Amino acid sequence: MKVLVTGGTGFIGSHTCVELLAAGHEVVILDNLYNSERSVCDAITAIAKKPVQFYQGDIRDRAGLDRLFEAENIDAVIHFAGLKAVGESVAKPLEYYDNNITGTLTLLESMRAHGVKRMVFSSSATVYGLSATPPFKEDAPLSVTNPYGRTKLMVEDILRDLCAAQADFCAVLLRYFNPIGAHESGLIGENPRGIPNNLFPYINKVALRQLPELHVFGNDYDTPDGTGVRDYIHVVDLAKGHVGALRLCESSTGATAINLGTGTGYSVLDIVHAFEKANGISIPYVIDPRRPGDVAVSLANPDRARQLLGWTAHKTLEDMCRDGWNFAKRAMEA
Ligand code: NAD
Ligand code: UFG
């Protein structure tokens, strides 16, 4: 298939482009480079040994989208483009609704005008909020606690409504758990600007000695060591899940939510110790109060992904720590 990948130069998008090319798909990237760089296309090509087409543009630009769909014969869209920082979304809700909701509506309208009827959407485990009991099954109650999460749930609802109205539309709603790591080549990975919000990039900065110590947000949760437990998944495993989701879209219609997680949980201190062991670098840390809005445990039930996509995660926590650091030590030092 010829696949439009919005946000394709970003962290998860770039790894997905590599897997799509390896599976024989053609890839067209649309990205406004708000949180990524043009050079990522060269890295994707270097890994996959196949070219990608790149359009610099914004999903809110209807005329630009129309030109793209007229020039390319797109069979399906994988939609990563959007803003993703929970804390920032509380401070800047309008920017989040504009990018993530208006942007998605504009994209869907342009898709409709050009007869494109398949979308794989980047949703998030954040839609399980505080009301579900881990490990989360896709039919668990959904709730959200911040504007970012609300944009993910709203787009899921929009796609469910669209599929109900248009019987030949397929939407796969992939609920990602906690992607970390990087491609083993070290050519693509995650390199957030400024002080990272998320655990793994923060640990990388401490390992580089660019930050003095990790702040562990709470050690009084009801978990084995008191620190928060998450379902960390290697970004390459996550990327491979999108190839399966595209296949599902080729052969079915309707809206289907699918968790992409491993089903195994690790605490903050598990990650610290695994990183230290895999890379031989000490990670000093201090215990801080809980971060507002955090849940004790977030964990996937990955059964549906296995059944519908024939997909399971294979890489280990050691792989995640080694590959993530292999990328970060080059990218973050530069
Ligand atoms: P990322 O920021 O690395 O990638 C997003 C890309 O979208 C960037 O390259 C950015 O430049 C681009 N973009 C943003 N707004 C755009 C717009 N209006 N038009 C065109 N391009 C735009 O983020 P990521 O970690 O790769 O996440 C990809 C998707 O997965 C996002 O939708 C995110 O919400 C979702 N997600 C991420 C995580 C995670 O932990 N990384 C977890 C759950 C869900
Ligand atoms: N943590 C720390 N110190 C830090 C950063 C994080 O102790 O400096 C802890 C958190 O309290 C949590 C765990 O590490 O227990 C993971 O935190 P992250 O910020 O890395 O990830 P979250 O699970 O909070 O959030 C991620 C994505 C969100 C998404 C959510 C659910 O960042 O976008 O998963 O999918 F909404």
Coordinates of N, CA and C in Angstrom, one line a residue, residues 24-231:
G24 N 7.4 -3.7 2.6 CA 7.1 -3.5 1.2 C 6.1 -2.4 0.9
H25 N 5.8 -1.6 1.9 CA 4.9 -0.5 1.6 C 5.7 0.7 1.1
E26 N 4.9 1.6 0.4 CA 5.5 2.9 0.0 C 5.1 3.9 1.1
V27 N 6.1 4.8 1.4 CA 5.8 5.8 2.5 C 5.9 7.2 2.1
V28 N 4.9 8.0 2.4 CA 4.9 9.4 2.2 C 4.7 10.1 3.6
I29 N 5.7 10.9 4.0 CA 5.6 11.5 5.3 C 5.1 13.0 5.1
L30 N 4.2 13.3 6.1 CA 3.8 14.7 6.2 C 4.1 15.2 7.6
D31 N 4.9 16.2 7.8 CA 5.3 16.6 9.2 C 5.6 18.1 9.1
N32 N 5.2 18.9 10.1 CA 5.5 20.3 10.1 C 6.8 20.6 10.8
L33 N 7.5 19.6 11.3 CA 8.8 19.7 11.9 C 8.8 20.5 13.2
Y34 N 7.6 20.5 13.8 CA 7.5 21.2 15.1 C 8.4 20.5 16.2
N35 N 8.4 19.2 16.1 CA 9.1 18.4 17.1 C 10.1 17.4 16.5
S36 N 10.6 17.7 15.3 CA 11.5 16.7 14.7 C 12.3 17.4 13.6
E37 N 13.1 16.7 12.9 CA 14.0 17.3 11.9 C 13.9 16.6 10.6
R38 N 14.2 17.3 9.6 CA 14.1 16.8 8.2 C 15.1 15.7 8.0
S39 N 16.3 15.8 8.7 CA 17.3 14.8 8.5 C 16.9 13.4 8.9
V40 N 15.8 13.3 9.7 CA 15.3 12.0 10.1 C 14.9 11.1 8.8
C41 N 14.5 11.8 7.8 CA 14.2 11.1 6.5 C 15.4 10.4 6.0
D42 N 16.6 11.1 6.0 CA 17.8 10.4 5.6 C 18.2 9.2 6.4
A43 N 17.9 9.3 7.7 CA 18.2 8.2 8.6 C 17.3 7.0 8.3
I44 N 16.0 7.3 8.0 CA 15.1 6.2 7.7 C 15.5 5.5 6.4
T45 N 15.9 6.3 5.4 CA 16.4 5.8 4.2 C 17.7 5.0 4.4
A46 N 18.6 5.5 5.2 CA 19.8 4.7 5.5 C 19.5 3.4 6.1
I47 N 18.6 3.3 7.0 CA 18.3 2.0 7.7 C 17.5 1.1 6.7
A48 N 16.5 1.6 6.0 CA 15.6 0.8 5.2 C 16.2 0.5 3.8
K49 N 17.1 1.3 3.5 CA 17.7 1.2 2.1 C 16.6 1.4 1.0
K50 N 15.6 2.2 1.3 CA 14.6 2.5 0.4 C 14.2 4.0 0.6
P51 N 13.8 4.7 -0.4 CA 13.5 6.1 -0.2 C 12.1 6.4 0.5
V52 N 12.0 7.5 1.1 CA 10.6 8.0 1.6 C 10.4 9.3 0.9
Q53 N 9.1 9.7 0.7 CA 8.8 11.0 0.2 C 8.5 11.9 1.4
F54 N 8.9 13.1 1.4 CA 8.6 14.0 2.5 C 7.9 15.3 2.1
Y55 N 6.8 15.6 2.7 CA 6.2 16.9 2.5 C 6.3 17.6 3.9
Q56 N 6.8 18.8 3.8 CA 6.8 19.6 5.1 C 5.5 20.4 5.0
G57 N 4.6 20.1 6.0 CA 3.3 20.8 6.0 C 2.6 20.4 7.3
D58 N 1.4 21.0 7.5 CA 0.7 20.9 8.7 C -0.7 20.2 8.4
I59 N -1.1 19.4 9.4 CA -2.4 18.7 9.2 C -3.6 19.6 9.3
R60 N -3.3 20.9 9.7 CA -4.5 21.8 9.8 C -4.6 22.6 8.5
D61 N -3.7 22.4 7.6 CA -3.7 23.1 6.3 C -4.5 22.3 5.2
R62 N -5.7 22.6 5.1 CA -6.6 21.8 4.2 C -6.1 21.9 2.7
A63 N -5.7 23.0 2.3 CA -5.3 23.2 0.9 C -4.0 22.3 0.7
G64 N -3.1 22.4 1.6 CA -1.9 21.6 1.5 C -2.2 20.1 1.5
L65 N -3.1 19.6 2.4 CA -3.5 18.2 2.4 C -4.1 17.8 1.0
D66 N -5.0 18.7 0.5 CA -5.7 18.4 -0.8 C -4.6 18.2 -1.9
R67 N -3.6 19.1 -1.9 CA -2.6 19.0 -2.9 C -1.9 17.6 -2.8
L68 N -1.6 17.3 -1.5 CA -0.8 16.0 -1.3 C -1.7 14.8 -1.8
F69 N -3.0 14.8 -1.4 CA -3.8 13.6 -1.8 C -4.0 13.6 -3.3
E70 N -4.0 14.8 -3.9 CA -4.1 14.8 -5.4 C -2.9 14.3 -6.1
A71 N -1.7 14.6 -5.5 CA -0.4 14.2 -6.1 C -0.1 12.7 -5.9
E72 N -0.5 12.2 -4.7 CA -0.1 10.8 -4.3 C -1.4 10.0 -4.3
N73 N -1.3 8.8 -4.7 CA -2.4 7.9 -4.6 C -2.4 7.1 -3.3
I74 N -2.9 7.8 -2.2 CA -2.8 7.2 -0.9 C -3.8 6.2 -0.6
D75 N -3.4 5.0 -0.1 CA -4.3 3.9 0.3 C -4.8 4.0 1.7
A76 N -3.9 4.5 2.6 CA -4.2 4.5 4.1 C -3.4 5.6 4.7
V77 N -3.8 6.0 5.9 CA -3.1 7.0 6.7 C -2.8 6.5 8.0
I78 N -1.5 6.6 8.4 CA -1.2 6.4 9.8 C -1.0 7.7 10.5
H79 N -1.7 8.0 11.5 CA -1.8 9.4 12.0 C -1.2 9.6 13.3
F80 N 0.1 10.0 13.3 CA 0.9 10.3 14.5 C 0.9 11.8 14.9
A81 N 0.7 12.7 13.9 CA 1.0 14.1 14.1 C 0.1 14.6 15.3
G82 N 0.8 15.4 16.2 CA 0.0 16.0 17.2 C 1.0 16.4 18.3
L83 N 0.4 17.1 19.4 CA 1.2 17.5 20.5 C 0.9 16.4 21.6
K84 N 1.9 16.2 22.5 CA 1.8 15.0 23.4 C 2.3 15.2 24.8
A85 N 2.5 16.5 25.3 CA 3.0 16.6 26.6 C 1.8 16.9 27.6
V86 N 1.6 16.0 28.5 CA 0.5 16.2 29.4 C 0.4 17.5 30.2
G87 N 1.6 17.8 30.8 CA 1.6 19.1 31.6 C 1.4 20.3 30.7
E88 N 2.0 20.3 29.6 CA 1.9 21.5 28.7 C 0.4 21.6 28.2
S89 N -0.3 20.5 28.1 CA -1.7 20.5 27.6 C -2.6 21.2 28.6
V90 N -2.2 21.1 29.9 CA -3.0 21.8 31.0 C -2.8 23.3 30.9
A91 N -1.6 23.7 30.6 CA -1.3 25.1 30.4 C -1.7 25.7 29.1
K92 N -1.8 24.9 28.1 CA -2.1 25.4 26.7 C -3.2 24.6 26.1
P93 N -4.4 24.5 26.7 CA -5.4 23.6 26.1 C -5.8 24.0 24.7
L94 N -5.9 25.3 24.4 CA -6.4 25.6 23.0 C -5.4 25.1 21.9
E95 N -4.1 25.2 22.2 CA -3.1 24.7 21.3 C -3.3 23.2 21.1
Y96 N -3.6 22.5 22.2 CA -3.8 21.0 22.1 C -5.0 20.7 21.3
Y97 N -6.1 21.4 21.6 CA -7.4 21.1 20.8 C -7.2 21.4 19.4
D98 N -6.5 22.5 19.1 CA -6.3 23.0 17.7 C -5.5 21.9 16.9
N99 N -4.3 21.6 17.5 CA -3.5 20.6 16.8 C -4.1 19.2 16.7
N100 N -4.6 18.7 17.8 CA -5.0 17.3 17.8 C -6.4 17.1 17.4
I101 N -7.3 18.0 17.6 CA -8.7 17.9 17.2 C -8.9 18.5 15.8
T102 N -8.7 19.8 15.7 CA -8.9 20.5 14.4 C -8.0 19.8 13.4
G103 N -6.8 19.5 13.7 CA -5.9 18.9 12.8 C -6.5 17.6 12.3
T104 N -7.0 16.7 13.2 CA -7.5 15.4 12.8 C -8.7 15.6 11.9
L105 N -9.6 16.5 12.3 CA -10.8 16.8 11.5 C -10.5 17.2 10.1
T106 N -9.5 18.1 10.0 CA -9.1 18.6 8.7 C -8.6 17.5 7.8
L107 N -7.8 16.6 8.5 CA -7.2 15.5 7.8 C -8.3 14.5 7.3
L108 N -9.3 14.3 8.2 CA -10.4 13.3 7.8 C -11.2 13.9 6.7
E109 N -11.4 15.2 6.8 CA -12.2 15.8 5.7 C -11.5 15.7 4.3
S110 N -10.2 15.9 4.4 CA -9.5 15.8 3.1 C -9.4 14.4 2.6
M111 N -9.3 13.5 3.6 CA -9.3 12.0 3.2 C -10.7 11.7 2.5
R112 N -11.8 12.2 3.1 CA -13.1 11.9 2.6 C -13.2 12.5 1.2
A113 N -12.7 13.7 1.0 CA -12.8 14.3 -0.4 C -12.0 13.5 -1.4
H114 N -11.0 12.7 -1.0 CA -10.2 12.0 -1.9 C -10.4 10.5 -1.8
G115 N -11.4 10.1 -1.1 CA -11.8 8.7 -1.1 C -10.9 7.7 -0.3
V116 N -10.2 8.3 0.7 CA -9.3 7.5 1.5 C -10.0 7.0 2.7
K117 N -10.1 5.7 3.0 CA -11.0 5.2 3.9 C -10.3 4.3 5.0
R118 N -9.0 4.5 5.2 CA -8.4 3.7 6.2 C -7.5 4.6 7.1
M119 N -7.7 4.5 8.4 CA -6.8 5.3 9.3 C -6.4 4.5 10.5
V120 N -5.1 4.5 10.7 CA -4.5 3.9 12.0 C -4.2 5.1 12.8
F121 N -4.8 5.2 14.0 CA -4.6 6.4 14.9 C -3.8 6.1 16.1
S122 N -2.9 7.1 16.5 CA -2.1 6.9 17.7 C -2.9 7.4 18.9
S123 N -3.5 6.4 19.6 CA -4.2 6.8 20.8 C -3.2 6.4 21.9
S124 N -3.7 6.4 23.2 CA -2.8 6.3 24.3 C -3.5 5.5 25.4
A125 N -2.6 4.9 26.2 CA -3.1 4.2 27.4 C -3.7 5.2 28.4
T126 N -3.4 6.5 28.2 CA -4.0 7.5 29.0 C -5.5 7.5 29.0
V127 N -6.2 7.0 28.0 CA -7.6 7.0 28.0 C -8.2 6.0 29.0
Y128 N -7.4 5.2 29.7 CA -7.9 4.3 30.7 C -8.1 5.1 32.1
G129 N -7.4 6.3 32.1 CA -7.5 7.2 33.3 C -7.5 6.5 34.6
L130 N -8.3 6.9 35.5 CA -8.3 6.4 36.9 C -9.3 5.4 37.2
S131 N -10.2 5.1 36.2 CA -11.4 4.3 36.5 C -11.2 2.8 36.2
A132 N -10.2 2.5 35.4 CA -10.0 1.1 35.0 C -9.1 0.3 35.9
T133 N -9.2 -1.0 36.0 CA -8.3 -1.8 36.8 C -7.2 -2.5 36.0
P134 N -5.9 -2.3 36.2 CA -4.9 -2.9 35.4 C -4.9 -4.5 35.7
P135 N -4.4 -5.3 34.7 CA -4.1 -4.9 33.3 C -5.4 -4.5 32.5
F136 N -5.3 -3.4 31.7 CA -6.4 -2.9 31.0 C -6.8 -3.7 29.8
K137 N -8.1 -4.0 29.7 CA -8.6 -4.6 28.5 C -9.3 -3.4 27.7
E138 N -9.4 -3.6 26.4 CA -9.9 -2.5 25.5 C -11.3 -2.1 25.9
D139 N -12.1 -3.0 26.5 CA -13.5 -2.6 26.8 C -13.6 -2.1 28.2
A140 N -12.5 -1.8 28.9 CA -12.6 -1.2 30.2 C -13.2 0.2 30.1
P141 N -13.7 0.7 31.2 CA -14.2 2.1 31.2 C -13.1 3.1 30.9
L142 N -13.5 4.1 30.1 CA -12.5 5.1 29.8 C -12.8 6.4 30.5
S143 N -11.7 7.1 30.9 CA -11.8 8.4 31.5 C -10.5 9.1 31.4
V144 N -10.5 10.5 31.3 CA -9.3 11.2 31.1 C -9.2 12.3 32.1
T145 N -8.0 12.8 32.4 CA -7.8 13.7 33.5 C -7.1 15.0 33.0
N146 N -6.8 15.1 31.8 CA -6.1 16.4 31.3 C -6.5 16.6 29.8
P147 N -6.2 17.8 29.3 CA -6.6 18.1 27.9 C -5.9 17.2 26.9
Y148 N -4.7 16.8 27.1 CA -4.0 15.9 26.1 C -4.8 14.6 26.0
G149 N -5.1 14.0 27.2 CA -5.9 12.7 27.2 C -7.2 12.9 26.6
R150 N -7.9 14.1 26.8 CA -9.2 14.4 26.3 C -9.1 14.4 24.7
T151 N -8.0 14.9 24.2 CA -7.9 15.0 22.7 C -7.9 13.5 22.2
K152 N -7.2 12.6 22.9 CA -7.1 11.3 22.4 C -8.4 10.6 22.4
L153 N -9.2 10.8 23.6 CA -10.5 10.1 23.7 C -11.5 10.7 22.7
M154 N -11.4 12.1 22.5 CA -12.3 12.7 21.5 C -12.0 12.2 20.1
V155 N -10.8 12.0 19.7 CA -10.5 11.5 18.4 C -11.0 10.1 18.2
E156 N -10.8 9.3 19.3 CA -11.3 7.9 19.3 C -12.9 8.0 19.0
D157 N -13.6 8.9 19.8 CA -15.0 9.0 19.6 C -15.4 9.4 18.2
I158 N -14.6 10.4 17.7 CA -14.9 10.9 16.3 C -14.8 9.7 15.3
L159 N -13.7 8.9 15.5 CA -13.5 7.8 14.5 C -14.6 6.7 14.7
R160 N -15.0 6.5 15.9 CA -16.1 5.5 16.1 C -17.4 6.1 15.5
D161 N -17.7 7.4 15.6 CA -18.9 7.9 15.0 C -18.8 7.9 13.5
L162 N -17.6 8.2 12.9 CA -17.4 8.1 11.5 C -17.6 6.7 10.9
C163 N -17.1 5.7 11.6 CA -17.2 4.3 11.2 C -18.7 3.9 11.3
A164 N -19.4 4.4 12.2 CA -20.9 4.1 12.3 C -21.6 4.7 11.2
A165 N -21.2 5.9 10.7 CA -21.9 6.6 9.6 C -21.5 6.1 8.3
Q166 N -20.2 5.7 8.2 CA -19.7 5.3 6.8 C -19.2 3.8 6.9
A167 N -20.0 3.0 6.4 CA -19.8 1.5 6.6 C -18.5 1.0 6.0
D168 N -17.9 1.7 5.0 CA -16.7 1.2 4.4 C -15.4 1.8 5.0
F169 N -15.6 2.5 6.1 CA -14.4 3.2 6.7 C -13.8 2.2 7.7
C170 N -12.4 2.1 7.8 CA -11.7 1.4 8.8 C -10.9 2.3 9.7
A171 N -11.0 2.2 11.0 CA -10.2 3.0 11.9 C -9.6 2.0 13.0
V172 N -8.3 1.9 13.1 CA -7.7 1.1 14.1 C -7.1 2.1 15.1
L173 N -7.6 2.0 16.4 CA -7.2 3.0 17.4 C -6.2 2.3 18.3
L174 N -4.9 2.6 18.0 CA -3.8 1.9 18.8 C -3.5 2.6 20.1
R175 N -3.7 1.9 21.2 CA -3.5 2.6 22.5 C -2.1 2.1 23.0
Y176 N -1.1 3.1 22.8 CA 0.2 2.8 23.2 C 0.4 2.9 24.7
F177 N 1.2 2.0 25.2 CA 1.6 2.1 26.6 C 2.9 3.0 26.7
N178 N 4.0 2.6 27.2 CA 5.1 3.5 27.4 C 6.3 3.2 26.5
P179 N 6.3 3.8 25.3 CA 7.4 3.4 24.3 C 8.7 4.0 24.8
I180 N 9.8 3.2 24.8 CA 11.1 3.7 25.1 C 12.1 3.0 24.1
G181 N 13.4 3.2 24.3 CA 14.4 2.6 23.4 C 14.5 3.3 22.1
A182 N 15.2 2.7 21.2 CA 15.5 3.3 19.9 C 15.8 2.2 18.9
H183 N 15.9 2.6 17.6 CA 16.4 1.6 16.6 C 17.8 1.2 17.0
E184 N 18.1 -0.1 16.8 CA 19.4 -0.6 17.2 C 20.6 0.0 16.4
S185 N 20.3 0.6 15.3 CA 21.3 1.3 14.5 C 21.8 2.6 15.2
G186 N 21.0 3.1 16.1 CA 21.4 4.4 16.8 C 21.1 5.6 15.9
L187 N 20.5 5.4 14.7 CA 20.3 6.5 13.8 C 19.0 7.3 14.1
I188 N 18.0 6.6 14.7 CA 16.7 7.3 15.0 C 16.4 6.9 16.5
G189 N 15.7 7.9 17.1 CA 15.3 7.6 18.5 C 14.6 8.9 19.0
E190 N 14.6 9.0 20.3 CA 13.8 10.1 21.0 C 14.8 11.1 21.5
N191 N 14.6 12.4 21.1 CA 15.6 13.4 21.6 C 14.8 14.7 21.9
P192 N 14.0 14.6 23.1 CA 13.2 15.8 23.4 C 14.0 17.1 23.7
R193 N 13.3 18.2 23.3 CA 14.0 19.5 23.6 C 13.8 19.9 25.0
G194 N 14.8 20.5 25.6 CA 14.7 21.0 27.0 C 14.8 19.8 28.0
I195 N 14.2 20.1 29.2 CA 14.3 19.1 30.3 C 13.1 18.1 30.0
P196 N 13.4 16.8 29.9 CA 12.4 15.9 29.6 C 11.3 15.7 30.7
N197 N 10.1 15.4 30.3 CA 9.0 15.1 31.2 C 9.0 13.7 31.5
N198 N 9.4 12.8 30.6 CA 9.2 11.4 30.7 C 10.4 10.7 31.3
L199 N 10.2 9.6 31.9 CA 11.3 8.9 32.7 C 12.5 8.6 31.9
F200 N 12.3 7.9 30.8 CA 13.5 7.3 30.1 C 14.4 8.4 29.5
P201 N 13.9 9.5 28.8 CA 14.7 10.5 28.4 C 15.4 11.3 29.5
Y202 N 14.7 11.4 30.7 CA 15.3 12.0 31.8 C 16.5 11.2 32.3
I203 N 16.4 9.9 32.4 CA 17.5 9.0 32.8 C 18.7 9.2 31.9
N204 N 18.4 9.3 30.6 CA 19.5 9.5 29.6 C 20.3 10.8 29.9
K205 N 19.5 11.8 30.2 CA 20.2 13.1 30.5 C 21.0 13.0 31.8
V206 N 20.6 12.2 32.8 CA 21.3 12.0 34.0 C 22.6 11.2 33.7
A207 N 22.4 10.2 32.8 CA 23.5 9.3 32.4 C 24.6 10.1 31.7
L208 N 24.2 11.1 30.9 CA 25.1 12.0 30.2 C 25.7 13.1 31.1
R209 N 25.2 13.1 32.4 CA 25.6 14.1 33.4 C 25.2 15.5 33.0
Q210 N 24.2 15.6 32.2 CA 23.6 16.9 31.9 C 22.6 17.3 32.9
L211 N 22.1 16.4 33.7 CA 21.2 16.6 34.8 C 21.8 15.9 36.0
P212 N 21.8 16.4 37.2 CA 22.5 15.8 38.3 C 21.9 14.5 38.8
E213 N 20.6 14.4 38.9 CA 20.0 13.2 39.5 C 18.6 13.1 39.0
L214 N 18.1 11.9 39.1 CA 16.7 11.6 38.7 C 15.8 11.9 39.9
H215 N 14.6 12.5 39.7 CA 13.7 12.7 40.8 C 12.6 11.6 40.6
V216 N 12.5 10.7 41.6 CA 11.6 9.7 41.5 C 10.3 10.2 42.1
F217 N 9.2 10.2 41.4 CA 8.0 10.8 41.8 C 7.1 9.9 42.7
G218 N 7.5 9.8 43.9 CA 6.7 9.0 44.9 C 7.3 7.6 45.1
N219 N 7.4 7.2 46.4 CA 7.8 5.8 46.7 C 6.8 5.2 47.7
D220 N 5.5 5.7 47.7 CA 4.5 5.2 48.6 C 3.3 4.7 47.9
Y221 N 3.5 4.3 46.6 CA 2.3 3.7 45.9 C 2.2 2.3 46.3
D222 N 1.0 1.7 46.1 CA 0.8 0.3 46.4 C 1.3 -0.6 45.3
T223 N 2.7 -0.6 45.2 CA 3.4 -1.4 44.2 C 4.5 -2.1 45.0
P224 N 5.2 -3.1 44.4 CA 6.2 -3.9 45.1 C 7.3 -3.0 45.8
D225 N 7.8 -2.0 45.1 CA 8.8 -1.1 45.8 C 8.3 0.3 46.0
G226 N 7.0 0.5 45.8 CA 6.4 1.8 46.2 C 6.5 2.8 45.1
T227 N 7.3 2.5 44.0 CA 7.3 3.5 42.9 C 6.4 3.1 41.7
G228 N 6.0 4.0 40.9 CA 5.0 3.8 39.8 C 5.4 2.7 38.9
V229 N 4.4 1.9 38.5 CA 4.7 0.7 37.6 C 4.0 1.1 36.2
R230 N 4.8 0.8 35.1 CA 4.4 1.1 33.8 C 4.7 -0.1 32.9
D231 N 4.0 -0.1 31.7 CA 4.2 -1.2 30.7 C 5.1 -0.6 29.6

